[in-house]
Coordinates of C-alpha atoms in Angstrom, one line a residue:
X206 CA -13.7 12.3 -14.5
X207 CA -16.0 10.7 -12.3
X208 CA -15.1 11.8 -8.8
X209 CA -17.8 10.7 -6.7
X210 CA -17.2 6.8 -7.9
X211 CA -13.5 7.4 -6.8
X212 CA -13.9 8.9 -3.5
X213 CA -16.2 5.7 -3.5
X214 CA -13.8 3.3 -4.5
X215 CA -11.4 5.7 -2.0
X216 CA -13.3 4.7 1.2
X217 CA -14.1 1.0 -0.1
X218 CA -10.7 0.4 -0.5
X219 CA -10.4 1.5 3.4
X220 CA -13.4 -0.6 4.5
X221 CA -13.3 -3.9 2.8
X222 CA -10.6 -4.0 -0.1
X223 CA -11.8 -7.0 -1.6
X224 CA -15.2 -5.3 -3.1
X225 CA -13.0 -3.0 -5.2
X226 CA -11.4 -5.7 -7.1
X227 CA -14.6 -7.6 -7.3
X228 CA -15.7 -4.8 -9.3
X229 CA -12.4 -5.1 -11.2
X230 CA -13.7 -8.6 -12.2
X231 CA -17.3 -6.9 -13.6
X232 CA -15.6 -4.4 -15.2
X233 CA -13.6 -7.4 -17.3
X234 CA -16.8 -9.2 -18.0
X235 CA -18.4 -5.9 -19.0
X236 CA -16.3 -4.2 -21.1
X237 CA -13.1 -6.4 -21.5
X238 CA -11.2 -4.3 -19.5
X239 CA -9.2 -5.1 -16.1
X240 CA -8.0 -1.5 -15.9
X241 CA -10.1 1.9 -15.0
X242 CA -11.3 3.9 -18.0
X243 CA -11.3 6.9 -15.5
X244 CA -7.9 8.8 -14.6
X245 CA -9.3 10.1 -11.5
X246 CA -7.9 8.1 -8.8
X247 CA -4.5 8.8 -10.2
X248 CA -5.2 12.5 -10.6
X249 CA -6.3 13.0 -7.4
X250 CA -3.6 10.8 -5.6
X251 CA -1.1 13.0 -7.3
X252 CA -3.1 16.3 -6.0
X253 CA -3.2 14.6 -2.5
X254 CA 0.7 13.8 -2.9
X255 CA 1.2 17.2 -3.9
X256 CA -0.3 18.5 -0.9
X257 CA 1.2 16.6 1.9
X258 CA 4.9 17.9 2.2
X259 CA 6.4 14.3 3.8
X260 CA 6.5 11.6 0.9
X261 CA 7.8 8.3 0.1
X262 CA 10.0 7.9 -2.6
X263 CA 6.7 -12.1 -14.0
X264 CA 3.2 -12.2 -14.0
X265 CA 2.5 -15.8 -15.1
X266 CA -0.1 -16.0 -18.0
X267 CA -2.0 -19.3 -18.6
X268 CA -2.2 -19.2 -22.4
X269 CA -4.2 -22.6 -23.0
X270 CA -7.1 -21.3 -24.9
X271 CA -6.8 -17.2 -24.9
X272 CA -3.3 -15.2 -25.1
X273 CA -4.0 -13.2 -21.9
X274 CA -1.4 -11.3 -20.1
X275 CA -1.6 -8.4 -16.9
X276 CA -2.5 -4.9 -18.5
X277 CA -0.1 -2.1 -17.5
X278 CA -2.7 -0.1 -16.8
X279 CA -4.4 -2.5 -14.0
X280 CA -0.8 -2.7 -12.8
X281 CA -1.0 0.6 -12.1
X282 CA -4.4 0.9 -10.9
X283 CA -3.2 -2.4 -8.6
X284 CA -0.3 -0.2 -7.1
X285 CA -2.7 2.9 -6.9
X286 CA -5.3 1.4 -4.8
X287 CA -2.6 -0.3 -2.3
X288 CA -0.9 3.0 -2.4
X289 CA -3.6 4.7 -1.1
X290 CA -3.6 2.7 1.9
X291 CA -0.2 3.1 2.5
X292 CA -0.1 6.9 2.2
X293 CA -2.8 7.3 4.3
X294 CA -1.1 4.6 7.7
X295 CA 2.8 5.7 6.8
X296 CA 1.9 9.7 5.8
X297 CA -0.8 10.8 7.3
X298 CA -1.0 8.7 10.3
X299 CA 2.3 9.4 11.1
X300 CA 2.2 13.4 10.7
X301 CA -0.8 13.5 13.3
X302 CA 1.7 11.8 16.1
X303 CA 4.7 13.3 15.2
X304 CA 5.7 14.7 17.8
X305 CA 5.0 11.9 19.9
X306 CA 6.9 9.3 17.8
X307 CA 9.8 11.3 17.6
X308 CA 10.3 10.8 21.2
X309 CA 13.5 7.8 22.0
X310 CA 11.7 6.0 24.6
X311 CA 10.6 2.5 23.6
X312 CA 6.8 3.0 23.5
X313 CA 7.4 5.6 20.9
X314 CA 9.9 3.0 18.4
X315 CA 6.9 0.2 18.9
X316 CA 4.5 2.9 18.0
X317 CA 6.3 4.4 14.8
X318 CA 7.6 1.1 13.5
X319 CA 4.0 -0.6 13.8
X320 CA 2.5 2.2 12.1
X321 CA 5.0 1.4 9.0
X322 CA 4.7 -2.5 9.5
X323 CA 0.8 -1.9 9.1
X324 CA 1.4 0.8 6.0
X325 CA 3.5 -2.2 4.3
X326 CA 1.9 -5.0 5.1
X327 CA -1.5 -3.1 3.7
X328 CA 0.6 -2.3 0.7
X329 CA 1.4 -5.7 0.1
X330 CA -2.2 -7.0 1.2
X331 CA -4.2 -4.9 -1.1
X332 CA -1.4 -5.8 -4.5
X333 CA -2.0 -9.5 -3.4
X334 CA -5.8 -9.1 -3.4
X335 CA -5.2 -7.4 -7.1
X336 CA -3.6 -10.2 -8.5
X337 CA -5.6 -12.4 -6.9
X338 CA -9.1 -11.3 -8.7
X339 CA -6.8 -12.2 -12.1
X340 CA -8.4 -15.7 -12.8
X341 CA -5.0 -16.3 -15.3
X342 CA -2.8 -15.7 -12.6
X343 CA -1.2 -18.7 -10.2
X344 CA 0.5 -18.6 -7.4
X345 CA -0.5 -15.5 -6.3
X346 CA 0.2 -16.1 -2.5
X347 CA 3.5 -15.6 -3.5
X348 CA 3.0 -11.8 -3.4
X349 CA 2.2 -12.1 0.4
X350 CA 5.8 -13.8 1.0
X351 CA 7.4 -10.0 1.8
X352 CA 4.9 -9.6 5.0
X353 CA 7.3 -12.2 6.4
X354 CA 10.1 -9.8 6.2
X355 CA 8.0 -6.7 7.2
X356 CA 7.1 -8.5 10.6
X357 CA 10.8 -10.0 10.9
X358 CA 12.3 -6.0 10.7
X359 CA 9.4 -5.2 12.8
X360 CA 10.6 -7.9 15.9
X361 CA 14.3 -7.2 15.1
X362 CA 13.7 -3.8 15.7
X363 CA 12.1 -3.8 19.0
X364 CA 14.6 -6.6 19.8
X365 CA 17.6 -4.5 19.0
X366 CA 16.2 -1.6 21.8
X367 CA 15.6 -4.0 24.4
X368 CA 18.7 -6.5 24.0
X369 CA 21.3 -4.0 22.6
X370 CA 19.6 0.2 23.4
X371 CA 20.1 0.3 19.7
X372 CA 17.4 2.5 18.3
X373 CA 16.4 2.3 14.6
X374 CA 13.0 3.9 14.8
X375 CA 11.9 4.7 11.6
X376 CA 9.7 8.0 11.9
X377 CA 12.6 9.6 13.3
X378 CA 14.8 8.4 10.2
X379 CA 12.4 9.7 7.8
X380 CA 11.8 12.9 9.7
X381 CA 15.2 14.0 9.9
X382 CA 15.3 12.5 6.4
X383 CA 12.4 15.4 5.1
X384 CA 12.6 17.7 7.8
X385 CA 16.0 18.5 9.1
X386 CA 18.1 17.7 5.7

């Protein structure tokens, strides 16, 4: 396993996304392969998932000259990199200010709830920008269509506490989810 190129790829995907799936793109011209040949980034995502006690529970082909179709594997690798992202905003970020998200005041729900907006919308980001380096796929834009409903829940949220006192904050949900059941 080649660790050093992951935590590489690791801190890339942080920094500027886009470079990891342009060497996605090499890696096709090089050896035919759209996927990693390395299971390291999923090993150590599961060691790191392991480790941290709070956790988250039709590809078009164009077929006109060469039968080409998404490989499960890139699939995977696709939801591994954006996962990454994700894991590090909702889980991480979130455990750091726990304390201070858990509080009901208003500043506290706009903190939390942007902090899961931003893990999301990451998510979907990075699996758009995987898709996107597929030169078979169309339409790909289409996998940025559930940001739309990320930043809707993210407004109806704060909306809800200052129209209606209603909180739905959802740090608190998911800590008393893992912490107090």
């Amino acid at each position: 396993m080649d660790l050093e190129a992951t935590y590489y790829q690791m801190v890339t995907l942080c920094v500027s996304p886009t470079k990891v799936y342009k060497s996605a793109y090499y890696r096709k011209q090089t050896k035919n392969r759209w996927a990693r040949d390395d299971p390291a980034f999923a090993v150590i995502q599961v060691l790191c998932f392991l480790l941290i006690p709070v956790s988250a529970r039709s590809p078009a082909t164009d077929t006109f000259f060469v039968a080409q179709a998404v490989e499960w594997q890139y699939a995977f690798d696709i939801h591994c990199n954006s996962f990454f992202i994700f894991f590090l905003v909702v889980h991480v970020l979130q455990f750091l200010f726990l304390p201070w998200l858990l509080s009901p005041s208003l500043v506290s729900l706009v903190v939390a709830n942007t902090i899961y907006a931003v893990g999301c919308g990451s998510y979907v980001y990075i699996t758009f920008l995987g898709y996107m380096a597929l030169p078979f796929l169309h339409h790909t834009e289409r996998f940025l269509y559930p940001i739309v409903a990320i930043g809707g829940l993210y407004l109806s949220s704060v909306v809800l506490q200052l129209v209606f006192g209603a909180t739905f904050n959802v740090a608190l949900m998911s800590a008393t989810y893992y912490y107090i059941t």
